[in-house]
Amino acid sequence: MNHRIAILGSTGSIGCSALQVIEHLGEPYRATGLGAHSRLEQLVQQVRRHRPTAVVVTGEDADEAALRQIADCGAELYRGSQGMCRLVERDDVDVVLAAVVGAAGLPAVLATVKAGKRLALANKESLVVAGSLVIPEARRSGAEIIPVDSEHSAIFQALQCGRRDQVQRVILTASGGPFRNATAGQMHNATLQDALNHPTWRMGNKNTIDSATLFNKGLELIEACWLFDLPPEQIEIVIHPESVIHSMVEFVDGSVLAQLSPPDMRMPIQYAITYPSRLRGSTKRLNLAEPFQFRFQPPDVDRFPAVRIAYDVARRGGTLGAVMNAANEEAVAAFCGGKIAFGEISRAVELTIEAHRLQPSPTLDDLLEADRWAREAVAGLLAESKLRKFAHAP
Ligand SMILES: NC(=O)c1ccc[n+]([C@@H]2O[C@H](COP(=O)([O-])OP(=O)(O)OC[C@H]3O[C@@H](n4cnc5c(N)ncnc54)[C@H](OP(=O)(O)O)[C@@H]3O)[C@@H](O)[C@H]2O)c1
């Protein structure tokens, strides 16, 4: 039975889409667990509507009235990161949709695979930080990891058409984000509003900024290496502005298999929940009678250094994934807070990686320490004014 679902990050973009999918699917699919960090008003509404048996709130200064309202709905209330781990272990949770943003999602992801439950994975950062622990743990326990990222869902589906030793390469598509055609100067001085103006996807702020720097694609490259047991050399990133081909797999005979659908995250979320079944979807259908065009171009690594950085991190491994991810999270927060220019996000990550002493076979403690170290390193760069601030373009 794979029908009782815990959604961690239920108040976010993926979490809200997941609740729509569950409503669309109807019985026997149910959200038995919900988890949020700070948007408690929204969480209370979700609890009233979906009547989960368990709820976790991770934010420390949670509003007591909201917590009481959740408890009044009969849900067992858990708190903090440990609370997320306890919630995923419950007997009435079969599938965990990990839709928390950032490395904060890692403890619950690890707890899910340790418990041998299906992990519907949106929280790519947890694999970037600790794929070396999550994947072996899933193999040990038999936990299935079904990707929610549209690209990885496409690869997961295309890979079902051949054996792993028949795969020539994986082609990971990227929309190119809002700065696909911008000059380096325009990008350097981009405002938060410019960076959040994604042409094809509506996502949480962090993921949207990552799409603008292409760190999102870098994180996805590393995620794909872990999920599909591929070296980075076998994965090619291609810009496809229409975001209709979600990714492709080329087999050794030269045949290329792609998965296509209009961009809507409810499609891969539903597949991750219902796999191996395919149930009727609720999203817009591809209409090939309308005029359309598919374009492809390689990413410009000079304007988007994140791509080069991520390939290097994927090759060298060890603690570098944790460092790249944490430095990026801090640099994105600094950009969103108006402390650094958009163009400085990649530089902050690169400077932090350069200063890091790589540990090739890290334990969980080593990875958490590398994460902490990288966050401090970015704070140090900020304190020493080593990162340029936003300057209004003339
Ligand atoms: N959005 C997309 O289309 C998309 C596509 C593919 C993959 N993803 C991945 O899915 C994940 C979520 O993305 P999103 O766009 O849905 O993000 P989002 O809209 O920003 O939502 C993030 C969720 O995580 C919760 N959260 C934030 N900090 C937390 C913490 N410290 N501990 C526990 N929960 C925390 C938030 O709770 P509050 O809102 O209550 O604060 C919210 O529910 C990311 O890893 C992203 O890369 C997203």
Coordinates of C-alpha atoms and ligand atoms in Angstrom, one line a residue:
M1 CA 0.0 0.0 0.0
N2 CA 1.4 3.4 -1.0
H3 CA -1.4 5.7 -0.4
R4 CA -0.8 7.4 2.9
I5 CA 1.5 10.3 2.2
A6 CA 3.4 12.7 4.5
I7 CA 4.2 16.0 2.8
L8 CA 7.2 17.8 4.4
G9 CA 7.2 21.4 3.2
S10 CA 3.4 21.4 2.6
T11 CA 3.2 25.2 2.5
G12 CA 5.7 25.6 -0.3
S13 CA 5.2 25.5 -4.1
I14 CA 5.8 21.7 -4.4
G15 CA 3.8 21.0 -1.2
C16 CA 0.8 22.9 -2.3
S17 CA 0.9 21.2 -5.8
A18 CA 1.2 17.8 -4.0
L19 CA -2.0 18.5 -2.0
Q20 CA -3.8 19.4 -5.2
V21 CA -2.6 16.1 -6.7
I22 CA -3.9 14.2 -3.7
E23 CA -7.2 15.9 -3.9
H24 CA -7.4 15.1 -7.6
L25 CA -6.5 11.4 -7.0
G26 CA -9.0 11.1 -4.2
E27 CA -9.4 7.9 -2.0
P28 CA -7.4 5.9 -1.2
Y29 CA -4.7 8.6 -1.5
R30 CA -4.5 10.6 1.6
A31 CA -2.2 13.2 3.2
T32 CA -1.7 11.7 6.6
G33 CA 1.2 14.0 7.5
L34 CA 1.9 17.6 6.9
G35 CA 5.0 19.7 7.8
A36 CA 5.7 23.4 7.6
H37 CA 8.3 25.9 8.9
S38 CA 6.9 29.4 9.2
R39 CA 3.6 29.8 7.3
L40 CA 1.4 28.5 10.0
E41 CA -1.8 30.3 8.9
Q42 CA -1.6 28.4 5.6
L43 CA -0.7 25.2 7.5
V44 CA -3.8 25.5 9.7
Q45 CA -6.0 25.8 6.6
Q46 CA -4.4 22.8 5.1
V47 CA -4.9 20.8 8.3
R48 CA -8.6 21.8 8.4
R49 CA -9.0 20.7 4.8
H50 CA -7.0 17.5 4.7
R51 CA -7.3 16.3 8.3
P52 CA -3.9 14.7 8.6
T53 CA -3.2 12.5 11.6
A54 CA 0.2 14.1 12.3
V55 CA 1.7 17.5 11.7
V56 CA 5.2 18.8 12.2
V57 CA 6.2 22.5 12.7
T58 CA 9.9 23.2 12.4
G59 CA 10.1 26.9 13.0
E60 CA 11.2 27.7 16.6
D61 CA 9.1 30.8 17.3
A62 CA 5.8 29.2 16.2
D63 CA 2.6 31.0 17.0
E64 CA 1.0 29.2 20.0
A65 CA -2.6 29.9 18.8
A66 CA -1.9 28.3 15.5
L67 CA -0.4 25.2 17.2
R68 CA -3.5 24.9 19.4
Q69 CA -5.7 25.1 16.3
I70 CA -3.7 22.3 14.7
A71 CA -4.0 20.2 17.9
D72 CA -7.8 21.0 18.0
C73 CA -8.1 19.3 14.6
G74 CA -7.0 16.0 16.3
A75 CA -3.6 15.9 14.7
E76 CA -0.6 14.7 16.7
L77 CA 1.8 17.6 16.8
Y78 CA 5.6 17.2 16.4
R79 CA 8.2 20.0 16.6
G80 CA 11.6 20.7 15.0
S81 CA 13.8 18.7 12.7
Q82 CA 13.6 15.6 15.0
G83 CA 9.9 15.9 14.8
M84 CA 10.0 15.5 11.0
C85 CA 12.0 12.3 11.5
R86 CA 9.5 11.0 14.0
L87 CA 6.6 11.8 11.7
V88 CA 8.0 9.9 8.7
E89 CA 8.5 6.8 10.9
R90 CA 4.8 6.6 11.8
D91 CA 2.9 3.5 10.8
D92 CA 0.3 5.5 9.0
V93 CA 2.9 7.0 6.6
D94 CA 3.8 4.9 3.5
V95 CA 5.2 7.6 1.2
V96 CA 7.2 10.7 2.2
L97 CA 7.2 13.6 -0.2
A98 CA 10.3 15.6 0.8
A99 CA 9.5 19.1 -0.4
V100 CA 11.5 21.1 2.2
V101 CA 13.9 23.6 0.7
G102 CA 17.6 23.3 1.4
A103 CA 19.8 21.1 3.5
A104 CA 17.2 21.3 6.3
G105 CA 15.4 18.5 4.5
L106 CA 18.3 16.0 5.0
P107 CA 17.5 14.5 8.4
A108 CA 14.0 13.5 7.4
V109 CA 15.2 12.2 4.0
L110 CA 17.7 10.0 5.9
A111 CA 15.0 8.9 8.4
T112 CA 12.7 8.0 5.5
V113 CA 15.2 5.8 3.7
K114 CA 16.3 4.2 7.0
A115 CA 12.6 3.3 7.6
G116 CA 12.5 1.7 4.1
K117 CA 9.6 3.9 3.0
R118 CA 9.1 5.3 -0.5
L119 CA 10.8 8.7 -0.8
A120 CA 9.2 11.0 -3.4
L121 CA 12.2 13.4 -3.6
A122 CA 11.9 17.1 -4.5
N123 CA 14.5 18.2 -1.9
K124 CA 17.5 17.7 -4.3
E125 CA 19.8 19.5 -1.8
S126 CA 19.7 16.4 0.5
L127 CA 21.3 14.2 -2.2
V128 CA 23.8 16.9 -3.1
V129 CA 24.9 17.2 0.5
A130 CA 24.7 13.5 1.5
G131 CA 24.1 11.3 -1.6
S132 CA 27.0 9.1 -0.3
L133 CA 24.9 8.2 2.7
V134 CA 21.3 8.4 1.5
I135 CA 21.8 6.1 -1.5
P136 CA 23.6 3.2 0.3
E137 CA 21.1 3.5 3.2
A138 CA 18.2 3.2 0.6
R139 CA 19.9 0.1 -0.9
R140 CA 20.2 -1.5 2.5
S141 CA 16.6 -0.9 3.6
G142 CA 15.0 -1.4 0.2
A143 CA 13.5 2.2 0.2
E144 CA 12.4 3.4 -3.2
I145 CA 13.5 6.9 -4.2
I146 CA 11.3 8.2 -6.9
P147 CA 12.3 11.7 -8.2
V148 CA 9.9 14.6 -8.2
D149 CA 12.2 17.0 -10.1
S150 CA 10.6 17.1 -13.6
E151 CA 14.0 16.4 -15.2
H152 CA 14.8 13.4 -13.0
S153 CA 11.3 12.1 -13.3
A154 CA 11.8 12.2 -17.1
I155 CA 15.1 10.4 -16.9
F156 CA 13.6 7.8 -14.5
Q157 CA 10.8 7.1 -17.0
A158 CA 13.1 7.0 -20.0
L159 CA 15.5 4.7 -18.2
Q160 CA 12.7 2.1 -18.0
C161 CA 13.2 1.5 -21.8
G162 CA 16.7 -0.1 -21.6
R163 CA 19.3 -1.6 -19.3
R164 CA 21.7 0.6 -17.4
D165 CA 24.7 -0.7 -19.4
Q166 CA 22.9 0.3 -22.6
V167 CA 22.8 4.0 -21.5
Q168 CA 25.1 6.2 -23.6
R169 CA 24.3 9.5 -21.9
V170 CA 21.7 11.5 -20.2
I171 CA 20.6 14.9 -21.5
L172 CA 19.5 17.1 -18.7
T173 CA 17.4 20.0 -20.0
A174 CA 17.3 23.5 -18.5
S175 CA 15.0 26.4 -19.3
G176 CA 17.9 28.8 -19.0
G177 CA 16.0 30.9 -16.5
P178 CA 15.3 34.6 -16.8
F179 CA 18.9 35.5 -17.9
R180 CA 19.3 33.1 -20.7
N181 CA 19.9 35.9 -23.2
A182 CA 21.2 38.6 -20.7
T183 CA 24.7 40.0 -20.9
A184 CA 27.2 39.4 -18.1
G185 CA 26.8 43.1 -17.1
Q186 CA 23.0 42.9 -17.0
M187 CA 23.2 39.7 -14.9
H188 CA 25.7 41.2 -12.5
N189 CA 23.4 44.0 -11.6
A190 CA 20.1 42.1 -11.8
T191 CA 17.5 43.0 -9.2
L192 CA 15.7 40.5 -7.0
Q193 CA 12.6 41.1 -9.1
D194 CA 14.5 40.4 -12.4
A195 CA 15.9 37.1 -10.9
L196 CA 12.5 36.0 -9.7
N197 CA 10.9 36.5 -13.1
H198 CA 11.2 32.9 -14.3
P199 CA 9.9 32.5 -17.8
T200 CA 8.3 29.0 -17.5
W201 CA 8.1 27.8 -13.8
R202 CA 6.5 29.3 -10.7
M203 CA 8.6 28.0 -7.7
G204 CA 9.8 29.0 -4.3
N205 CA 12.2 31.9 -4.2
K206 CA 15.4 29.9 -3.5
N207 CA 14.7 27.5 -6.4
T208 CA 13.9 30.4 -8.7
I209 CA 17.2 32.2 -7.9
D210 CA 19.0 28.9 -8.4
S211 CA 17.3 28.6 -11.8
A212 CA 18.6 32.1 -12.6
T213 CA 22.2 31.3 -11.7
L214 CA 21.9 27.7 -13.1
F215 CA 22.9 26.4 -9.7
N216 CA 19.6 24.6 -9.9
K217 CA 21.0 22.7 -12.9
G218 CA 24.2 22.1 -11.0
L219 CA 22.4 20.7 -8.1
E220 CA 20.3 18.6 -10.5
L221 CA 23.5 17.3 -12.2
I222 CA 24.8 16.0 -8.8
E223 CA 21.3 14.7 -7.9
A224 CA 21.2 12.7 -11.2
C225 CA 24.7 11.2 -10.6
W226 CA 23.4 9.8 -7.2
L227 CA 20.0 8.8 -8.3
F228 CA 21.0 7.0 -11.5
D229 CA 24.5 5.9 -10.5
L230 CA 26.1 7.8 -13.4
P231 CA 29.4 9.7 -13.6
P232 CA 29.1 13.4 -14.5
E233 CA 30.8 12.8 -17.8
Q234 CA 27.7 10.8 -18.9
I235 CA 25.3 13.7 -18.2
E236 CA 25.1 16.7 -20.6
I237 CA 23.2 19.9 -19.7
V238 CA 21.3 21.4 -22.6
I239 CA 19.3 24.7 -22.6
H240 CA 15.7 24.1 -23.8
P241 CA 13.8 27.3 -23.2
E242 CA 10.3 25.8 -23.8
S243 CA 10.6 23.4 -20.8
V244 CA 8.4 20.8 -22.6
I245 CA 11.1 18.1 -23.0
H246 CA 11.9 17.5 -19.4
S247 CA 15.1 15.5 -20.1
M248 CA 16.3 12.7 -22.4
V249 CA 18.2 9.4 -22.3
E250 CA 20.4 8.3 -25.2
F251 CA 21.0 4.6 -25.5
V252 CA 24.1 3.0 -27.1
D253 CA 22.3 2.3 -30.4
G254 CA 21.8 6.1 -30.8
S255 CA 18.1 6.1 -29.9
V256 CA 17.0 9.0 -27.7
L257 CA 14.0 8.7 -25.5
A258 CA 12.4 11.9 -24.1
Q259 CA 9.5 12.7 -21.7
L260 CA 7.3 15.6 -22.8
S261 CA 4.5 17.5 -21.1
P262 CA 3.6 21.2 -20.6
P263 CA 5.5 22.5 -17.6
D264 CA 3.5 21.7 -14.5
M265 CA 5.0 20.0 -11.4
R266 CA 1.7 18.2 -10.6
M267 CA 2.7 15.7 -13.4
P268 CA 6.0 14.4 -11.8
I269 CA 4.5 14.7 -8.3
Q270 CA 1.6 12.4 -9.3
Y271 CA 3.9 9.9 -11.0
A272 CA 6.2 9.7 -7.9
I273 CA 3.2 9.0 -5.7
T274 CA 1.4 6.5 -8.0
Y275 CA 4.4 4.8 -9.6
P276 CA 4.3 2.2 -11.1
S277 CA 0.7 3.0 -11.9
R278 CA -0.2 5.7 -14.2
L279 CA -3.5 7.3 -13.2
R280 CA -5.5 10.0 -15.1
G281 CA -3.8 13.4 -14.7
S282 CA -5.3 16.8 -14.1
T283 CA -2.7 18.9 -16.0
K284 CA -2.9 20.6 -19.4
R285 CA -2.2 18.2 -22.3
L286 CA 0.4 18.7 -25.0
N287 CA -1.3 20.1 -28.1
L288 CA 0.8 19.5 -31.1
A289 CA -1.8 21.2 -33.4
E290 CA -0.7 24.5 -32.0
P291 CA 2.4 26.1 -33.6
F292 CA 5.4 25.2 -31.5
Q293 CA 9.1 25.2 -31.6
F294 CA 11.8 23.3 -29.6
R295 CA 15.1 25.0 -29.3
F296 CA 18.3 23.6 -27.8
Q297 CA 21.7 25.3 -27.0
P298 CA 24.6 24.5 -24.8
P299 CA 24.9 26.6 -21.5
D300 CA 27.3 29.5 -21.6
V301 CA 29.7 28.5 -18.7
D302 CA 31.3 32.0 -18.7
R303 CA 28.0 33.7 -17.8
F304 CA 26.8 30.7 -15.7
P305 CA 29.9 29.5 -13.8
A306 CA 27.5 27.4 -11.6
V307 CA 27.6 24.7 -14.4
R308 CA 31.4 24.4 -14.4
I309 CA 31.5 24.5 -10.5
A310 CA 28.9 21.7 -10.2
Y311 CA 30.7 19.4 -12.7
D312 CA 33.9 19.9 -10.7
V313 CA 32.1 19.2 -7.4
A314 CA 30.4 16.1 -9.0
R315 CA 33.8 14.7 -10.1
R316 CA 35.6 15.4 -6.8
G317 CA 32.8 14.4 -4.4
G318 CA 33.5 14.0 -0.7
T319 CA 32.4 17.0 1.4
L320 CA 32.3 19.3 -1.7
G321 CA 28.6 18.8 -2.4
A322 CA 27.8 19.9 1.2
V323 CA 30.1 22.9 0.8
M324 CA 28.7 24.0 -2.6
N325 CA 25.1 23.6 -1.4
A326 CA 25.6 25.5 1.9
A327 CA 27.6 28.3 0.3
N328 CA 24.9 28.6 -2.4
E329 CA 22.1 28.7 0.2
E330 CA 23.9 31.5 2.1
A331 CA 24.8 33.5 -1.0
V332 CA 21.2 33.3 -2.3
A333 CA 20.0 34.5 1.1
A334 CA 22.5 37.4 1.0
F335 CA 21.4 38.3 -2.5
C336 CA 17.7 38.2 -1.5
G337 CA 18.6 40.4 1.5
G338 CA 20.2 43.0 -0.8
K339 CA 23.7 42.3 0.6
I340 CA 25.4 41.2 -2.6
A341 CA 25.0 41.5 -6.3
F342 CA 23.5 38.7 -8.3
G343 CA 26.8 38.0 -10.1
E344 CA 28.5 37.4 -6.7
I345 CA 26.4 34.3 -5.8
S346 CA 28.6 32.1 -8.0
R347 CA 31.8 33.8 -6.9
A348 CA 30.9 33.3 -3.2
V349 CA 30.4 29.6 -3.8
E350 CA 33.6 29.3 -5.8
L351 CA 35.7 31.2 -3.2
T352 CA 34.3 28.9 -0.5
I353 CA 35.0 25.8 -2.4
E354 CA 38.6 27.0 -3.1
A355 CA 39.1 27.5 0.7
H356 CA 37.8 24.1 1.7
R357 CA 39.9 21.1 2.6
L358 CA 38.1 18.2 0.9
Q359 CA 37.4 15.1 2.9
P360 CA 36.9 12.2 0.4
S361 CA 34.9 9.7 2.5
P362 CA 32.8 11.8 4.9
T363 CA 30.6 10.6 7.7
L364 CA 27.3 12.4 8.5
D365 CA 29.1 14.4 11.1
D366 CA 31.8 15.4 8.6
L367 CA 29.1 16.5 6.1
L368 CA 27.2 18.5 8.8
E369 CA 30.5 20.1 9.8
A370 CA 31.3 21.0 6.2
D371 CA 27.9 22.6 5.8
R372 CA 28.4 24.6 9.0
W373 CA 31.9 25.6 7.9
A374 CA 30.8 26.7 4.4
R375 CA 28.0 28.9 5.9
E376 CA 30.6 30.6 8.2
A377 CA 33.0 31.0 5.3
V378 CA 30.3 32.9 3.3
A379 CA 29.6 35.0 6.4
G380 CA 33.3 35.8 6.6
L381 CA 33.4 36.9 2.9
L382 CA 30.5 39.2 3.6
A383 CA 32.0 40.6 6.8
E384 CA 35.3 41.3 5.0
S385 CA 33.4 42.9 2.2
K386 CA 35.0 40.5 -0.3
L387 CA 31.7 40.3 -2.3
R388 CA 30.5 43.2 -4.3
K389 CA 27.1 44.8 -3.6
F390 CA 24.4 45.4 -6.1
A391 CA 25.0 48.5 -8.1
H392 CA 22.2 50.0 -10.1
A393 CA 22.8 49.8 -13.8
P394 CA 23.0 53.2 -15.5
Ligands
LIG1 N1 9.0 24.5 -7.0 C1 9.3 23.7 -7.9 O1 8.8 23.8 -9.0 C2 10.4 22.7 -7.7 C3 10.7 21.8 -8.8 C4 11.6 20.8 -8.6 C5 12.3 20.7 -7.3 N2 12.0 21.5 -6.3 C6 12.6 21.3 -5.1 O2 11.6 21.2 -4.1 C7 12.1 21.7 -2.8 C8 11.0 22.8 -2.4 O3 11.0 23.8 -3.3 P1 9.8 24.8 -3.4 O4 9.9 25.6 -4.6 O5 8.5 24.2 -3.1 O6 10.2 25.7 -2.1 P2 9.3 26.7 -1.2 O7 8.1 27.2 -2.0 O8 10.2 27.8 -0.8 O9 8.8 25.8 0.0 C9 9.7 25.4 0.9 C10 9.0 24.6 2.0 O10 10.0 24.2 2.9 C11 9.6 24.6 4.2 N3 10.8 25.0 5.0 C12 11.6 26.1 4.8 N4 12.6 26.0 5.7 C13 12.5 24.9 6.4 C14 13.2 24.3 7.5 N5 14.3 24.9 8.0 N6 12.8 23.1 8.0 C15 11.7 22.5 7.5 N7 10.9 23.0 6.5 C16 11.3 24.2 5.9 C17 8.7 25.8 4.0 O11 7.9 26.0 5.1 P3 7.2 27.5 5.3 O12 6.6 27.9 4.0 O13 6.1 27.2 6.3 O14 8.2 28.4 5.9 C18 7.9 25.4 2.7 O15 6.9 24.5 3.1 C19 13.4 22.4 -3.1 O16 14.4 21.4 -2.7 C20 13.5 22.5 -4.6 O17 14.7 22.5 -5.1 C21 11.1 22.5 -6.5

